[in-house]
CSV table of C-alpha atoms and ligand atoms in Angstrom, one decimal:
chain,number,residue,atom,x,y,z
A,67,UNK,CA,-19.7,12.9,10.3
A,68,UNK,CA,-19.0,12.0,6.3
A,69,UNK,CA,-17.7,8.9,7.5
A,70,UNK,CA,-20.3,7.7,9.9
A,71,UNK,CA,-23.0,8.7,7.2
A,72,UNK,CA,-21.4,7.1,4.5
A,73,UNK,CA,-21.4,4.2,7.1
A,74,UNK,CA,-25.2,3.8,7.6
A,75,UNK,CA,-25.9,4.8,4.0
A,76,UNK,CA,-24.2,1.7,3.4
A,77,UNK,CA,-26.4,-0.4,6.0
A,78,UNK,CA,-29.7,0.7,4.6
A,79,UNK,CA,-28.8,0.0,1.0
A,80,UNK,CA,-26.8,-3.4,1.3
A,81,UNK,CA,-29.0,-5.6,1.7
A,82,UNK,CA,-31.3,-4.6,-1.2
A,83,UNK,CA,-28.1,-4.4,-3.2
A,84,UNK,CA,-27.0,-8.0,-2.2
A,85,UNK,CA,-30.3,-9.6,-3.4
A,86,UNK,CA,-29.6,-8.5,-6.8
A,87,UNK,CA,-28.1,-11.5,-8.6
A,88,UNK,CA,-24.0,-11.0,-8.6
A,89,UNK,CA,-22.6,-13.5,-10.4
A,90,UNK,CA,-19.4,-14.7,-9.2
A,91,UNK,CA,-17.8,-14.1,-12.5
A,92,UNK,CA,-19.1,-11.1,-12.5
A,93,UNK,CA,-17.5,-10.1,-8.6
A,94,UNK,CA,-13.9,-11.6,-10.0
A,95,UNK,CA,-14.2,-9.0,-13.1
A,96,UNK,CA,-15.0,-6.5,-11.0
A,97,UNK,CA,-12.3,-7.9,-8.5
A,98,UNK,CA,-9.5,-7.7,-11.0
A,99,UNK,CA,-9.9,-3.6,-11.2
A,100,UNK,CA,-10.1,-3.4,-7.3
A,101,UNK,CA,-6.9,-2.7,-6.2
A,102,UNK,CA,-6.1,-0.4,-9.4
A,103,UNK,CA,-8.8,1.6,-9.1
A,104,UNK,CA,-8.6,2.5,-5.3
A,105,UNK,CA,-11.3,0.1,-4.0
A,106,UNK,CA,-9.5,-1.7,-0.9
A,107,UNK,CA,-9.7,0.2,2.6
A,108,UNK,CA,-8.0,-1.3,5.6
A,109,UNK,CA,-9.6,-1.3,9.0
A,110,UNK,CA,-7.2,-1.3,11.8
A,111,UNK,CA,-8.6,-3.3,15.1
A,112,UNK,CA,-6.8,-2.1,18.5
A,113,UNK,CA,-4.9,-4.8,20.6
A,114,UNK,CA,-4.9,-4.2,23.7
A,115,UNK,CA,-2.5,-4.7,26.8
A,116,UNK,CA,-4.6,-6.1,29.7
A,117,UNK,CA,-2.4,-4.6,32.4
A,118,UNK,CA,-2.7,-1.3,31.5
A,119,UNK,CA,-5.2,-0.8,29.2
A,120,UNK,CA,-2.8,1.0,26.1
A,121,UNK,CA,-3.1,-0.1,22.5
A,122,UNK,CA,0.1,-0.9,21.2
A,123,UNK,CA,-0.7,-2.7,18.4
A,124,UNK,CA,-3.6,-3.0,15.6
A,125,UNK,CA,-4.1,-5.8,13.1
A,126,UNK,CA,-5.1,-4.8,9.3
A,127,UNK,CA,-8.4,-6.0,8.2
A,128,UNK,CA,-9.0,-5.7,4.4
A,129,UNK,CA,-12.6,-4.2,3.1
A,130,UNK,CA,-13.8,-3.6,-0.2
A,131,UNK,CA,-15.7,-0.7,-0.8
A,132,UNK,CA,-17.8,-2.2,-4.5
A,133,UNK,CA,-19.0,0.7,-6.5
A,134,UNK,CA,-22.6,-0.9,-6.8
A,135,UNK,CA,-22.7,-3.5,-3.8
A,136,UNK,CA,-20.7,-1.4,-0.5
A,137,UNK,CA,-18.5,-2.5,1.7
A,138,UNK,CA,-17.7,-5.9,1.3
A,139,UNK,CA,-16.0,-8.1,4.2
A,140,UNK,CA,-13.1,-10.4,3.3
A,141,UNK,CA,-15.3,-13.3,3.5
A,142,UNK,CA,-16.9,-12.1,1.0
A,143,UNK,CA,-14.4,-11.6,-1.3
A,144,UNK,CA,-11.1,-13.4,-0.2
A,145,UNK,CA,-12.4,-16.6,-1.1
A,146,UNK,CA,-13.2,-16.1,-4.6
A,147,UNK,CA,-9.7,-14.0,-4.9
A,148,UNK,CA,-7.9,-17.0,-3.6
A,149,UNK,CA,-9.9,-18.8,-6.6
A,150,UNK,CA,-9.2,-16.7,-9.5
A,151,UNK,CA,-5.7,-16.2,-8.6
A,152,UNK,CA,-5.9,-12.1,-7.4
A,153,UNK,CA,-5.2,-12.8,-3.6
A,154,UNK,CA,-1.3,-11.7,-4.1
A,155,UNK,CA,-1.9,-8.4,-5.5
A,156,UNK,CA,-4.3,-7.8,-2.5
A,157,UNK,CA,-1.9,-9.2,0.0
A,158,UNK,CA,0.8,-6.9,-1.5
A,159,UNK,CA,-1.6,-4.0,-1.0
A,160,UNK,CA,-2.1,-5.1,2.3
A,161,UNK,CA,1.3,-5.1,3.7
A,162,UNK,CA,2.5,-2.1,1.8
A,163,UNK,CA,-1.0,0.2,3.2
A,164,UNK,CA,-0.1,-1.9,6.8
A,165,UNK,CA,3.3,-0.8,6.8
A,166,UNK,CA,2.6,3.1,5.4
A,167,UNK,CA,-0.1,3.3,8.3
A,168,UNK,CA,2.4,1.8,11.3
A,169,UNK,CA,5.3,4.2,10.1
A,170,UNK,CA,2.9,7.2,11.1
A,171,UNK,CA,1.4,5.4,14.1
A,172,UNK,CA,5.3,5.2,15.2
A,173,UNK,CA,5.7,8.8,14.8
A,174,UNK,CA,3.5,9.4,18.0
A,175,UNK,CA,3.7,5.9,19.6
A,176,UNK,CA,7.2,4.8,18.9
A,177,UNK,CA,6.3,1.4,20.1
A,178,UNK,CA,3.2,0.4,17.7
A,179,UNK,CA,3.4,-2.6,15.8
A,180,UNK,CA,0.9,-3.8,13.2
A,181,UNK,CA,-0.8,-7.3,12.3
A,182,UNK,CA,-1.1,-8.3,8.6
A,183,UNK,CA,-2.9,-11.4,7.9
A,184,UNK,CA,-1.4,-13.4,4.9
A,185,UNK,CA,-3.3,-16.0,2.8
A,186,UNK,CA,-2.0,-19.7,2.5
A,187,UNK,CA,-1.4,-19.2,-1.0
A,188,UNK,CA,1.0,-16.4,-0.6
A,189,UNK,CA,2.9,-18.1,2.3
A,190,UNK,CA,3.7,-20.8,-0.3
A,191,UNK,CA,5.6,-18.1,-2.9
A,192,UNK,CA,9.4,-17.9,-2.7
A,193,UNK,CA,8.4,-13.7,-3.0
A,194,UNK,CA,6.6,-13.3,0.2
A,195,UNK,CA,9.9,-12.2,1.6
A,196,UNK,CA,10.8,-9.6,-1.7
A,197,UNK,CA,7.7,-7.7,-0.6
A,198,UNK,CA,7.3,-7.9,2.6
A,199,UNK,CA,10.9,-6.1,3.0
A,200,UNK,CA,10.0,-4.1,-0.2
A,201,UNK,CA,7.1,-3.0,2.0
A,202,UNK,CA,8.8,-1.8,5.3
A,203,UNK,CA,11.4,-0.4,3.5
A,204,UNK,CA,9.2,2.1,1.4
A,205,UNK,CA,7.5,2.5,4.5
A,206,UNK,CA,10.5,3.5,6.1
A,207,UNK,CA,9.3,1.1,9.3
A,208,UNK,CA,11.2,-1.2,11.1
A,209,UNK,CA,10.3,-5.2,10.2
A,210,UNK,CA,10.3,-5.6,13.7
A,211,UNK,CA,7.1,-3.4,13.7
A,212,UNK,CA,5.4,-6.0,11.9
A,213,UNK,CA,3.6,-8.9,12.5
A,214,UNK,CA,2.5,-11.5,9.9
A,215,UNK,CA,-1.0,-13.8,11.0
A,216,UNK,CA,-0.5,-17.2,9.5
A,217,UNK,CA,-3.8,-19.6,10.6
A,218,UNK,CA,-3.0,-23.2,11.3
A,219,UNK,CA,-4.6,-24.3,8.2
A,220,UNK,CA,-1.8,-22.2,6.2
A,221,UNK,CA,0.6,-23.7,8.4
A,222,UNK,CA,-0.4,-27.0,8.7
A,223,UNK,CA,0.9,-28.0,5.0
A,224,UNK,CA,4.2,-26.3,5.4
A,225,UNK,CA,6.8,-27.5,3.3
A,226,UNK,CA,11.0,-27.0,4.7
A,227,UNK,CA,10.8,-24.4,1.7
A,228,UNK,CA,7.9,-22.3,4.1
A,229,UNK,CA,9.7,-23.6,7.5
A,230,UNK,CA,13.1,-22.0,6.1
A,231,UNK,CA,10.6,-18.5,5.1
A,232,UNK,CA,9.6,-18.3,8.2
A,233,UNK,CA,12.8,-18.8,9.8
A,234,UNK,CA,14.3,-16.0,7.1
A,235,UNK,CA,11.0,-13.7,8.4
A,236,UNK,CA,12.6,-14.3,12.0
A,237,UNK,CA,15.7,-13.1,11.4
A,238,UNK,CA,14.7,-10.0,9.9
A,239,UNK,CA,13.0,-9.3,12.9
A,240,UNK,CA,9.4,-10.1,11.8
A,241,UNK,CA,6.6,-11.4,14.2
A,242,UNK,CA,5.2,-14.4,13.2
A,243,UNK,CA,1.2,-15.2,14.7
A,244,UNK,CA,-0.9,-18.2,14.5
A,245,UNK,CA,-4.3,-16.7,14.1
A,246,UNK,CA,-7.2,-18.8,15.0
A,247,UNK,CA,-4.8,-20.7,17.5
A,248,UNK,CA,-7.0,-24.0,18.7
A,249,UNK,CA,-9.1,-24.1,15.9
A,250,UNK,CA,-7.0,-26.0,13.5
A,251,UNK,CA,-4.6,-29.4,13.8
A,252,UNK,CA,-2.6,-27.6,16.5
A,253,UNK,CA,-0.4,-30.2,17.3
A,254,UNK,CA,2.3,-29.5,19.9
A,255,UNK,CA,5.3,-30.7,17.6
A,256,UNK,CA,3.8,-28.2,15.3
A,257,UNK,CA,4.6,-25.7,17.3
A,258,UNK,CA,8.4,-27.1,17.8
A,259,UNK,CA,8.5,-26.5,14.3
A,260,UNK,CA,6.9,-23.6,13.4
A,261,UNK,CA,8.9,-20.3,14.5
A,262,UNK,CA,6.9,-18.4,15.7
A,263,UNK,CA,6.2,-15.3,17.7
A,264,UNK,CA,2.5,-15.0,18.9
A,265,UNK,CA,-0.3,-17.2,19.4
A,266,UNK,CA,-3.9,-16.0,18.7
A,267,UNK,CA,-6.4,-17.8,20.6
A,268,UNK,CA,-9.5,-18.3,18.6
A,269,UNK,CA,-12.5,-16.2,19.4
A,270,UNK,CA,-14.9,-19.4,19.9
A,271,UNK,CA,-13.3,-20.3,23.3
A,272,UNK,CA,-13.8,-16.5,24.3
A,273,UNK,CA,-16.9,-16.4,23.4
A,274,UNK,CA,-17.6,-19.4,25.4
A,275,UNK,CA,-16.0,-17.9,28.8
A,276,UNK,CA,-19.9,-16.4,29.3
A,277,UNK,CA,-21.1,-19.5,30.0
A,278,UNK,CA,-19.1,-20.6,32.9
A,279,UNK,CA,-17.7,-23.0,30.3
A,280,UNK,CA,-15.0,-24.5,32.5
A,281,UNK,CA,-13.3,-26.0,29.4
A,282,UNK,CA,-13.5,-23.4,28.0
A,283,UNK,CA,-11.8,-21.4,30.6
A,284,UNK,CA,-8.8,-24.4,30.9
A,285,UNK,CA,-8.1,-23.6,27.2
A,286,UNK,CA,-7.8,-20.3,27.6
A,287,UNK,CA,-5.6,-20.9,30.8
A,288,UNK,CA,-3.6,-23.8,29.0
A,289,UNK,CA,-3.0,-21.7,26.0
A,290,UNK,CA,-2.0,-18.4,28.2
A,291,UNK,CA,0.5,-20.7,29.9
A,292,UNK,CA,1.8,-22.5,27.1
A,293,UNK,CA,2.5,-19.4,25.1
A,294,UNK,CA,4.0,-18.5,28.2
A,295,UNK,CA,6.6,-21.5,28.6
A,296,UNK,CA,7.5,-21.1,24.7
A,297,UNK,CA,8.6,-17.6,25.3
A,298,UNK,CA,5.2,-16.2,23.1
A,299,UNK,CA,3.0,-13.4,23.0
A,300,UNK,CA,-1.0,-14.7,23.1
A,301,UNK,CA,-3.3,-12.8,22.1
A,302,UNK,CA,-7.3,-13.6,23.4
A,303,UNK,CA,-9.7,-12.6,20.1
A,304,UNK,CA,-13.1,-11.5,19.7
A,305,UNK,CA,-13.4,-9.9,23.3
A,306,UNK,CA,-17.4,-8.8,23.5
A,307,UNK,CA,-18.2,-8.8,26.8
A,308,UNK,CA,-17.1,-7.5,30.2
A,309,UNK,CA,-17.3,-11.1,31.7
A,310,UNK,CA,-14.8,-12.5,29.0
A,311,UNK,CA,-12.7,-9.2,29.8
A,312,UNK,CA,-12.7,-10.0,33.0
A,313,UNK,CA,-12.3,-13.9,32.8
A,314,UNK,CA,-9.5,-13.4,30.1
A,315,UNK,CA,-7.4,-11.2,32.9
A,316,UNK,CA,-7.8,-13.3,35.8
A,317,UNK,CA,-6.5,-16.0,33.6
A,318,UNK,CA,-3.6,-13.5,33.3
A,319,UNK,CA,-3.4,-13.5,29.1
A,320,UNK,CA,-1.3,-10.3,28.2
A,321,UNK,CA,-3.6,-9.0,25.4
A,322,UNK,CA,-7.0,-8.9,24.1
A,323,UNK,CA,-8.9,-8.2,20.5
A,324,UNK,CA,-12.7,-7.8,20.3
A,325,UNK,CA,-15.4,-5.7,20.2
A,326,UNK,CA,-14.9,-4.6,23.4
A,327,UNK,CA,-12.1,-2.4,23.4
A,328,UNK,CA,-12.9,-1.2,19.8
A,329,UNK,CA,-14.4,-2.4,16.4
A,330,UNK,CA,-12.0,-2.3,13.1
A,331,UNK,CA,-11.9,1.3,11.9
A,332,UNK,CA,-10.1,3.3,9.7
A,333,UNK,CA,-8.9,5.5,12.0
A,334,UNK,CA,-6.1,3.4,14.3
A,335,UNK,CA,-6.5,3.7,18.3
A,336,UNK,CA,-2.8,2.8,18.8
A,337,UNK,CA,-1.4,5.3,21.3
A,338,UNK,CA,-4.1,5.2,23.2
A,339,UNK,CA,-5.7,3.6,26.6
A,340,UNK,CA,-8.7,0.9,26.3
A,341,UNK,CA,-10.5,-0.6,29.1
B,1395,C2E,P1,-9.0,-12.8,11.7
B,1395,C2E,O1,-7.6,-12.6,11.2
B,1395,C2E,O2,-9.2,-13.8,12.7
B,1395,C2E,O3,-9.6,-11.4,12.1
B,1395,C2E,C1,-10.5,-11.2,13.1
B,1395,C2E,C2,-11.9,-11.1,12.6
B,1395,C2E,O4,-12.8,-11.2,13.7
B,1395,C2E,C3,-12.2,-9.9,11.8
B,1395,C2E,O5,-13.3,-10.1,10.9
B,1395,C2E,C4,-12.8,-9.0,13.0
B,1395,C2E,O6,-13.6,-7.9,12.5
B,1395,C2E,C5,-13.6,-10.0,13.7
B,1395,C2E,N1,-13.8,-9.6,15.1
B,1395,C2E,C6,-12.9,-8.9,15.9
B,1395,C2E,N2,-13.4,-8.8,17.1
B,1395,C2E,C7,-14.5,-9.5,17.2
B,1395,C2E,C8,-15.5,-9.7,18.2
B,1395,C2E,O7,-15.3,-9.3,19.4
B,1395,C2E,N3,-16.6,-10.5,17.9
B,1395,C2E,C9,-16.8,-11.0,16.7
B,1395,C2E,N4,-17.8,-11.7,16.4
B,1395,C2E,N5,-15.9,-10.8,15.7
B,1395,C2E,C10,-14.8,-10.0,15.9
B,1395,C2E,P2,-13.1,-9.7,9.4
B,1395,C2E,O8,-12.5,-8.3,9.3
B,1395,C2E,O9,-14.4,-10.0,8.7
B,1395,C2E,O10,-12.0,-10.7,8.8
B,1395,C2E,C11,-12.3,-12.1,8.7
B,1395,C2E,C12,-11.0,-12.8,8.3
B,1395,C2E,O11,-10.6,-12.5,7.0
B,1395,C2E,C13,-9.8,-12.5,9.2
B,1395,C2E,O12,-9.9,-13.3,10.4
B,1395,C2E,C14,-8.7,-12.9,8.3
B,1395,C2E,O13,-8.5,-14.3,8.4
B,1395,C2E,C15,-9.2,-12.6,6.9
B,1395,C2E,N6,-8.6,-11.3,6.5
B,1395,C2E,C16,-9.0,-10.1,6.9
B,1395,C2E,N7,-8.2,-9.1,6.3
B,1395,C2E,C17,-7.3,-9.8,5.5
B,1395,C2E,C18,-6.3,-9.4,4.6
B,1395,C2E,O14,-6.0,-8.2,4.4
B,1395,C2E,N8,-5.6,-10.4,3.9
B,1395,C2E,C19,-5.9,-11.7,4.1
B,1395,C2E,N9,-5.2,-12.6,3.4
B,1395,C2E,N10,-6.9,-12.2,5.0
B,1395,C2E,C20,-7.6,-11.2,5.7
B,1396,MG,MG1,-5.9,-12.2,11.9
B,1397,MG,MG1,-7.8,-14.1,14.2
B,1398,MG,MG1,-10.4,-15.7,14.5
């Protein structure tokens, strides 16, 4: 009951708050003492097996409670963090918080997994791998548990020094998704190249399966069977609606992500049943 008032407390005074001039510098000061001082929350957002309904898996979404402003969305601050140079500190609070929440998920649902997305800029630093493993072993959770979301844009520009991380990420046992999947330059030799795991197809061409879109609906299907031939998990995002539930399983994708089945909360559904 704390939570949910806290919650629309939050609605009511937001959007006076926002008018309020913030200047940017002003959001990267305030930025810079975020993570110290206890300011980051993760939301966990169910993923759901379409066959059977169970959540097996959640994917981390970073908020920022701001003393004066709320809850702010990563949009609204991940940009300007990728500016002033503080996105690495926030990723590494990311993964560690990811990793301490999966080990306790496991403890009741052996088989949960977690989804950490990771910014470009992070993918591009030789440490990525130092803390990731730094992460799941303080966690105490096995890297196989783990699942980093790379979007194509990230990808896109990856060097052989980033091809050879992501292959090292592999071995360890790490998932590797491309988030967004279709929305970027997703070229199919990129995909020769790129090792990895999961392919998350980008809410727009859900969203567009309540049209009777039928390309729409042939992306969907030519993604589910491509992920398929490669030997990947796909993932359908931003689920809203019972018609895109119900067009996303008769297309026969394994897993869905959207409003749907449950909204990003603090509290984790994995172990239980959606839909
Ligand atoms: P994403 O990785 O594609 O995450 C999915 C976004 O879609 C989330 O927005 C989620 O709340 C939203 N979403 C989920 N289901 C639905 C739906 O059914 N309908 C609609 N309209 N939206 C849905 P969010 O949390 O605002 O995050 C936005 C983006 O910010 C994420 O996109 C991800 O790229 C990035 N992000 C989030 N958390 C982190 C983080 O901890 N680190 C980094 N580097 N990036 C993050
Ligand atoms: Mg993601
Ligand atoms: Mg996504
Ligand atoms: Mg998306």
């Amino acid at each position: 009951a704390a939570k949910a008032a806290g919650k629309s407390a939050y609605r009511i005074c937001t959007p006076l708050l926002r008018e309020s001039a913030v200047s940017r510098a002003e959001l990267i000061a305030d930025l810079r003492r975020a993570v110290d001082e206890g300011q980051l929350r993760l939301e966990f957002q169910p993923i759901v097996d379409l066959a059977t309904g169970a959540v097996r898996s959640a994917e981390a979404l970073v908020r920022w409670w701001h003393p004066r402003l709320g809850v702010l969305t990563p949009a609204r601050f991940l940009p300007l963090a990728e500016e002033a140079g503080l996105i690495l500190p926030i990723d590494r609070w990311v993964i560690h918080e990811a990793c301490r929440a999966a080990a306790t998920w496991r403890k009741r649902a052996p088989q949960a997994t977690v989804a950490v997305n990771i910014s470009a800029a992070h993918l591009r630093r030789p440490d990525l791998i130092a803390t990731v493993t730094a992460a799941t072993a303080a966690a105490g959770l096995a890297p196989r548990a783990l699942t980093l979301e790379l979007t194509e844009s990230a990808l896109i520009e990856s060097s052989e020094a980033v091809l050879d991380r992501l292959g090292q990420l592999r071995e360890l046992g790490i998932g590797i998704a491309i988030d967004d999947f279709g929305t970027g330059y997703s070229s199919l030799s990129y995909l020769h190249r790129i090792p990895a795991t999961e392919l998350k197809i980008d809410r727009s061409f859900v969203a567009r399966l309540d049209s009777d879109d039928d390309r729409a609906y042939a992306t969907v299907e030519m993604v589910t069977r491509l992920a398929g031939a490669f030997d990947l998990a796909v993932v359908a995002e931003g689920v809203e609606t019972e018609r895109q539930h119900a067009a996303v399983a008769a297309i026969g994708c394994p897993q869905g992500q959207g409003y749907l089945y449950g909204r990003p909360d603090v509290a984790a559904a994995v172990g239980q049943n959606r839909v």
